[in-house]
mmCIF file of C-alpha atoms in Angstrom:
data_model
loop_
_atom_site.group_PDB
_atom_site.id
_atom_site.type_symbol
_atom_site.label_atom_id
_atom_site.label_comp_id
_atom_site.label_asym_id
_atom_site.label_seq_id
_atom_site.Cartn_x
_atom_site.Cartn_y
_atom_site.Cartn_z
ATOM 1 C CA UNK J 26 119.613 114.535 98.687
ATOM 2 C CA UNK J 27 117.936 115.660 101.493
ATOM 3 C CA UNK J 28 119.417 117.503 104.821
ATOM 4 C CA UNK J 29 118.629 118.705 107.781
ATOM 5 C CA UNK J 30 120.136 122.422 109.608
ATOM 6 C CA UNK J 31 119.455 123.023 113.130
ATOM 7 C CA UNK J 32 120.759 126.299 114.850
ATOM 8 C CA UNK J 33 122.239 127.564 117.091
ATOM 9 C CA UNK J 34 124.590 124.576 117.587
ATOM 10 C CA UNK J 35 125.287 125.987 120.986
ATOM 11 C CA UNK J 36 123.617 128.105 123.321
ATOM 12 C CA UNK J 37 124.123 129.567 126.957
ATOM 13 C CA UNK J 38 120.947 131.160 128.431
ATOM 14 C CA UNK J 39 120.099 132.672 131.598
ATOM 15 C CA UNK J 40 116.944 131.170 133.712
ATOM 16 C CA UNK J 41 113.832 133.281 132.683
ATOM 17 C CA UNK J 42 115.223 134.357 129.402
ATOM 18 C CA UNK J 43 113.588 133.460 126.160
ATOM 19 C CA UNK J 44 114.376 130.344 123.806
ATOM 20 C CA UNK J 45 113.977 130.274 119.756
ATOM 21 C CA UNK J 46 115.797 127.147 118.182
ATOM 22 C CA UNK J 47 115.514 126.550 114.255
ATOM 23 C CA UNK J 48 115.637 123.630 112.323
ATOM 24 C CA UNK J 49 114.739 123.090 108.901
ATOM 25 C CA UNK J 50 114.891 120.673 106.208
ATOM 26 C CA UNK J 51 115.933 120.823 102.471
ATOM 27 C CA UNK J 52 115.524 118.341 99.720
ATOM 28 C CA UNK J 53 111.949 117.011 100.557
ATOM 29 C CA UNK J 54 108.500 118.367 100.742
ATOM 30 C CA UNK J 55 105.355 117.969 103.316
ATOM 31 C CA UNK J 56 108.004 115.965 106.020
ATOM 32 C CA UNK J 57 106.436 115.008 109.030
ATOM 33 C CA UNK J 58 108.702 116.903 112.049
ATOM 34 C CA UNK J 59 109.914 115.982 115.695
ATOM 35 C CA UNK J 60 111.754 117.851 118.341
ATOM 36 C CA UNK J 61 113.403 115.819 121.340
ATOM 37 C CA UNK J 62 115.335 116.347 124.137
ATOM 38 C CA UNK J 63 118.293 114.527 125.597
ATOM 39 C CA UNK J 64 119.188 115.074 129.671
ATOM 40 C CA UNK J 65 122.993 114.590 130.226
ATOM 41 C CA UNK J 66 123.424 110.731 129.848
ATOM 42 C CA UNK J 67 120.052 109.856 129.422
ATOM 43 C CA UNK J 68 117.499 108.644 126.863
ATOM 44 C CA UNK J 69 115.387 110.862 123.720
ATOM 45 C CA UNK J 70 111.958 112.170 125.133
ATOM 46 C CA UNK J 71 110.063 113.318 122.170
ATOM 47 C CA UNK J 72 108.721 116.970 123.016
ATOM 48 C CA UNK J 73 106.766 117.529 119.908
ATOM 49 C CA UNK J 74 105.832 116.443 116.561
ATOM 50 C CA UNK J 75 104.387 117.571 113.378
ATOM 51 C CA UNK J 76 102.531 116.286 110.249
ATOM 52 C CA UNK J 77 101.659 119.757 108.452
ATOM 53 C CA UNK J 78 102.020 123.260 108.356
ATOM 54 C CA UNK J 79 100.264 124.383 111.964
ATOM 55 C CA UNK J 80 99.658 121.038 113.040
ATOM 56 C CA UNK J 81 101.551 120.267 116.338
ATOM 57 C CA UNK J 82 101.167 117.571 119.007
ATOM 58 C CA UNK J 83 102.735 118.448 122.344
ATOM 59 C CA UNK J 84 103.855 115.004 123.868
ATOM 60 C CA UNK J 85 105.381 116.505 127.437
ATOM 61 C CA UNK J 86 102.932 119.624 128.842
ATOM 62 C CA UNK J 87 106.159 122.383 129.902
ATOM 63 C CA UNK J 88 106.860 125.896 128.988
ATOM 64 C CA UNK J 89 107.881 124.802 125.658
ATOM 65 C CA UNK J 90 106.297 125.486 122.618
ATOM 66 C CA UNK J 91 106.549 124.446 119.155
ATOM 67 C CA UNK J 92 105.745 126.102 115.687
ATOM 68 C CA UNK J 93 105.677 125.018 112.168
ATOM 69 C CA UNK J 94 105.754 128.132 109.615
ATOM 70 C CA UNK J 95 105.991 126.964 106.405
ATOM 71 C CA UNK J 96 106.292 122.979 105.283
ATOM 72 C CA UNK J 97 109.985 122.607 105.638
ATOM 73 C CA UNK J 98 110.576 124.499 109.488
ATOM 74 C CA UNK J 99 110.146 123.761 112.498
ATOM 75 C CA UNK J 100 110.745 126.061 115.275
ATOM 76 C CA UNK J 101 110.963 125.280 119.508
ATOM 77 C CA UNK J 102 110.415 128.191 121.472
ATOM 78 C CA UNK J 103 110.203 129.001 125.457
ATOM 79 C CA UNK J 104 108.969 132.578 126.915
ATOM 80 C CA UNK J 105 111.021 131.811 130.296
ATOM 81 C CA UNK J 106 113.506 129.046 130.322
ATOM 82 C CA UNK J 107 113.878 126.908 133.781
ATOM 83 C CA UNK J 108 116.841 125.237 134.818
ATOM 84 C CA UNK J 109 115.349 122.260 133.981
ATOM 85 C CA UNK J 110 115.386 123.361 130.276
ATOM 86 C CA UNK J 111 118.836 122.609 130.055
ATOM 87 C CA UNK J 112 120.117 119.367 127.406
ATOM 88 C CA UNK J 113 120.513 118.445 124.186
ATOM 89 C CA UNK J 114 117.790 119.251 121.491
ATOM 90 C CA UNK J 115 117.794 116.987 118.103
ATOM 91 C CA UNK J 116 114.781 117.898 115.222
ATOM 92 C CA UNK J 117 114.076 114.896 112.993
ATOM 93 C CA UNK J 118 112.020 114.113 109.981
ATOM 94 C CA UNK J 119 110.674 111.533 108.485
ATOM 95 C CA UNK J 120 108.665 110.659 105.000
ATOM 96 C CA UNK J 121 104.807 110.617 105.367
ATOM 97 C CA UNK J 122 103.066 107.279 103.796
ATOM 98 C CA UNK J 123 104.081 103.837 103.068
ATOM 99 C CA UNK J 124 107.811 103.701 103.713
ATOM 100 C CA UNK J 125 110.299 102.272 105.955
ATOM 101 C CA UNK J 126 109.475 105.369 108.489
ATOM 102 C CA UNK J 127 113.296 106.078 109.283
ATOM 103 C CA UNK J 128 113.917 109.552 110.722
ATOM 104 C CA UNK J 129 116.902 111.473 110.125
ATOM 105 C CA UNK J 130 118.300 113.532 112.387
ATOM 106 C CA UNK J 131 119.932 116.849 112.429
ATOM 107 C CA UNK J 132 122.772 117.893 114.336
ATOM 108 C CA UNK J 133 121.678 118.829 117.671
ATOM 109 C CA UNK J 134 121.731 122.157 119.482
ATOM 110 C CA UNK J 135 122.732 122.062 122.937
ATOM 111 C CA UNK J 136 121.343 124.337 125.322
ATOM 112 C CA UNK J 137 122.701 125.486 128.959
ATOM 113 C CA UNK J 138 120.423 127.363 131.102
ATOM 114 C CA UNK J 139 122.042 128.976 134.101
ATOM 115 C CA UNK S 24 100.503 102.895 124.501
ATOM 116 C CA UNK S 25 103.937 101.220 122.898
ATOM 117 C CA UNK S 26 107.347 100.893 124.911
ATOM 118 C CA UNK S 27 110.694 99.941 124.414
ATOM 119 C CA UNK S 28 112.849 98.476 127.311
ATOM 120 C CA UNK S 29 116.641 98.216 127.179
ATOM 121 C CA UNK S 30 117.709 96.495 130.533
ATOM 122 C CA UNK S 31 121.313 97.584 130.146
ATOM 123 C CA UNK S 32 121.942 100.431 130.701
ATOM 124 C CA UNK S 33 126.211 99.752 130.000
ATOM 125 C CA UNK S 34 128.469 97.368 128.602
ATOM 126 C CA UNK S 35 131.355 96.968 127.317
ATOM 127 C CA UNK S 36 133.483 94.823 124.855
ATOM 128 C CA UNK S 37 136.665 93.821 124.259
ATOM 129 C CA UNK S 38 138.371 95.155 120.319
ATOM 130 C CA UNK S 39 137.582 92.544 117.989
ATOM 131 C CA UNK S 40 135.078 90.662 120.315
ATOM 132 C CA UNK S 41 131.537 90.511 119.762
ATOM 133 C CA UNK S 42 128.837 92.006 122.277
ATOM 134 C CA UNK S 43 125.290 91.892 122.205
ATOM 135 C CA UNK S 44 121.948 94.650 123.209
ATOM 136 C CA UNK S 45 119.381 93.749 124.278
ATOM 137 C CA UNK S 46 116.047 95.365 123.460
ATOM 138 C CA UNK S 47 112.248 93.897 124.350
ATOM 139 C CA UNK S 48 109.141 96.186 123.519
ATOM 140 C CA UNK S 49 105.353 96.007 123.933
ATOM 141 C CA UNK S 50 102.594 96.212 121.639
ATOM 142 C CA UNK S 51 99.609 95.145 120.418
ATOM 143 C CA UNK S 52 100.193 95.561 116.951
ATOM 144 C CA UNK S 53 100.857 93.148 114.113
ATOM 145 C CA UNK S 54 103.033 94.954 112.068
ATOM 146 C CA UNK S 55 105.782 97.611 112.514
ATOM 147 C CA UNK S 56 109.389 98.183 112.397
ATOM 148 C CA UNK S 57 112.070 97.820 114.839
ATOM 149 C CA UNK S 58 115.416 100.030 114.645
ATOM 150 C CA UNK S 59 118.512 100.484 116.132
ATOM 151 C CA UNK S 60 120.548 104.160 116.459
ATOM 152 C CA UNK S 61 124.112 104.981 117.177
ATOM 153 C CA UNK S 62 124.764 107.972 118.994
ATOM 154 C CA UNK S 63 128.822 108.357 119.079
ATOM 155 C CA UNK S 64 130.182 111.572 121.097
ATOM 156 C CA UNK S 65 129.682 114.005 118.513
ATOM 157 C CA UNK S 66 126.048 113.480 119.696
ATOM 158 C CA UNK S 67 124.588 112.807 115.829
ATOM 159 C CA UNK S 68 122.407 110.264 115.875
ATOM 160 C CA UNK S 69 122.614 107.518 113.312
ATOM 161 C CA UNK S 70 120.433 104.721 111.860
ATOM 162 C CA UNK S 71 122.689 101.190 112.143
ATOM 163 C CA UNK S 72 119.685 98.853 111.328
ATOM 164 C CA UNK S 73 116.051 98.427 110.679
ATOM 165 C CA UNK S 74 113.937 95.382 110.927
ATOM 166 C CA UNK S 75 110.178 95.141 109.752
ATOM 167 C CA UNK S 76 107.930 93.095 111.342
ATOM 168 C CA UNK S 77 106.291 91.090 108.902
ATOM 169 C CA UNK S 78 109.982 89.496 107.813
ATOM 170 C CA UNK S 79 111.144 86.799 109.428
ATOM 171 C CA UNK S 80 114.396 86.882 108.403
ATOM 172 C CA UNK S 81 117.111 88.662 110.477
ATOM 173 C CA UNK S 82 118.314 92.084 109.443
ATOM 174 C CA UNK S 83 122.237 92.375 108.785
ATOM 175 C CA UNK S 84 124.374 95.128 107.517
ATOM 176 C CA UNK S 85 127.826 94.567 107.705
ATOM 177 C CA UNK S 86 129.448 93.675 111.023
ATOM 178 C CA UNK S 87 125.801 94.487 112.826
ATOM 179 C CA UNK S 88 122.692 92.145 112.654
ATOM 180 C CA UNK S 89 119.768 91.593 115.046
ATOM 181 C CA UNK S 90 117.874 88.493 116.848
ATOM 182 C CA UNK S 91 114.157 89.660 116.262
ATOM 183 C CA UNK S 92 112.037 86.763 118.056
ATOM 184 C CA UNK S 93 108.441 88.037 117.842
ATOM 185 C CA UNK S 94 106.635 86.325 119.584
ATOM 186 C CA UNK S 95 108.589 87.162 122.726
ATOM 187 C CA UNK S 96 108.932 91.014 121.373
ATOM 188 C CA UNK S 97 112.643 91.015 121.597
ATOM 189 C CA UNK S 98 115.142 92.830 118.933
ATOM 190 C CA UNK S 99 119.077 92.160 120.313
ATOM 191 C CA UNK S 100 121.258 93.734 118.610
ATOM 192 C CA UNK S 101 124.508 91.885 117.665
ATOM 193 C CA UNK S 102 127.978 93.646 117.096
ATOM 194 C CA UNK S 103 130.858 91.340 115.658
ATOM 195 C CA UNK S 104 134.267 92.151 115.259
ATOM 196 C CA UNK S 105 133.906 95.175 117.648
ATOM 197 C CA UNK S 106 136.151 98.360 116.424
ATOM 198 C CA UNK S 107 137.111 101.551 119.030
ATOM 199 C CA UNK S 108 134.849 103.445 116.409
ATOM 200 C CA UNK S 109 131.677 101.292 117.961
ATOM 201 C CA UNK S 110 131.753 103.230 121.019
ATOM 202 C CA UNK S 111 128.558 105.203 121.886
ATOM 203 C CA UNK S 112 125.492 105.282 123.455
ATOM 204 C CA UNK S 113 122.888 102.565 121.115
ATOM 205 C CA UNK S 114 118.718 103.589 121.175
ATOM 206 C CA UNK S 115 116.469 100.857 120.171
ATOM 207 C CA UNK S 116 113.135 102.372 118.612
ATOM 208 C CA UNK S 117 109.869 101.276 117.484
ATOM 209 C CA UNK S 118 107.353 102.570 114.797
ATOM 210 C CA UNK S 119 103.513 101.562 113.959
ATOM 211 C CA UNK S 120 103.665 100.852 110.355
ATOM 212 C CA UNK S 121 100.249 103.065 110.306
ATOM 213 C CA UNK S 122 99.630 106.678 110.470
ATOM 214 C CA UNK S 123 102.368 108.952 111.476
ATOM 215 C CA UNK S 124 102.911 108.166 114.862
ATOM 216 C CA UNK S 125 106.629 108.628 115.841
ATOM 217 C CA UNK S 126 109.088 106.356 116.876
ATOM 218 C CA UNK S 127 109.189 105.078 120.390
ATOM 219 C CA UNK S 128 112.736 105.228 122.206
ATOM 220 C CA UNK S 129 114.470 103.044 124.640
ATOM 221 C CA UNK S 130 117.024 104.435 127.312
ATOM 222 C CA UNK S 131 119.872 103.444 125.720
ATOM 223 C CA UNK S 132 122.926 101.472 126.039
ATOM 224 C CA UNK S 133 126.390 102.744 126.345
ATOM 225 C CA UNK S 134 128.908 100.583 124.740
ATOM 226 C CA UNK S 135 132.366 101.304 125.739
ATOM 227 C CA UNK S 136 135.183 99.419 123.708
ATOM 228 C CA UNK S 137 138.081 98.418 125.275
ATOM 229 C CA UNK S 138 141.435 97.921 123.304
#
């Protein structure tokens, strides 16, 4: 069966500082990848997504970045965090090609700038 | 470009009751799918329902079940029998059926049950 890791689970950073969060995904091959962000109470704004190995599309233009390795990880990265950085980051994947296009979601790291 | 609209933004039910979400969206395309998320307080988000487009019949999986009326682009979602466990905050999402586009997110609705 397939699952997905994220890590850290937690994190407390300081404004400026820089920002590496991993998530990768076990049990399937050639996923497609997302990253979003949750603000406290609010909706899921997709910040990136992925359909191969060093493909990327950036949906939100910010100081975030977003790399994909090798097939199965996805990485989120920042040089210099901003206050506004602060929330709650989920990765997701789905299946490429005719399917029922559910994503799964990992567990969600959640990330305090101050 | 695709949206998903979820006018309430809270609600609550009584234990045992039955409430209902609403969801509308906007597209231009003929066929896709229509879902529905849980996210409880341990923040993990998890599928409750999907609907495809090209069925007419209404999706239903246990105590949850939807209203999809397409030609007025609406997807309710309908919770019977409500349990304490329901509570969380409920995403409606939508997904082309082509390419690899990714799903589409409403706001949310936070369901508080009352016992």
């Amino acid at each position: 069966s397939q699952t997905i890791h994220q890590w850290p689970a937690t994190l407390v950073q300081p404004v400026g500082s820089p920002l590496s969060l991993e998530c990768t995904v076990e049990g399937t091959s050639n996923p497609n990848l997302y990253w979003y962000r949750q603000a406290a109470g609010r909706g899921l704004q997709l910040l990136f997504y992925s359909v191969g190995i060093g493909q990327i599309s950036s949906e939100v233009p910010q100081n975030l970045s977003a790399s994909r390795p090798q097939d199965r990880q996805f990485i989120l990265s920042s040089k210099k965090l901003l206050l506004s950085d602060s929330g709650f980051y989920l990765c997701a994947w789905s299946e490429k090609g005719m399917g029922d296009y559910e994503q799964y979601f990992g567990p969600g790291t959640r990330l305090t700038v101050t | 470009a695709q949206t998903v609209t979820q006018s309430q933004p809270e609600m609550s039910v009584q234990e045992a009751e039955t409430v209902t979400l609403s969801c509308t969206y906007d597209t231009s395309e003929s066929d896709y799918y229509l879902f529905w998320y849980k996210q409880p307080p341990s923040r993990q988000m998890i599928l409750v329902i999907r609907q495809e487009a090209y069925k007419q019949q209404n999706a239903t999986e246990n105590r949850f079940s939807v209203n999809f009326q397409k030609a007025a682009k609406s997807f309710s979602l309908k919770i019977s029998d409500s349990q304490l466990g329901d509570a969380a905050m409920y995403f409606c999402a939508y997904k082309d059926r082509s390419g690899n586009t990714p799903l589409v997110f409403g706001k949310g609705t936070r369901l508080s049950v009352i016992a």
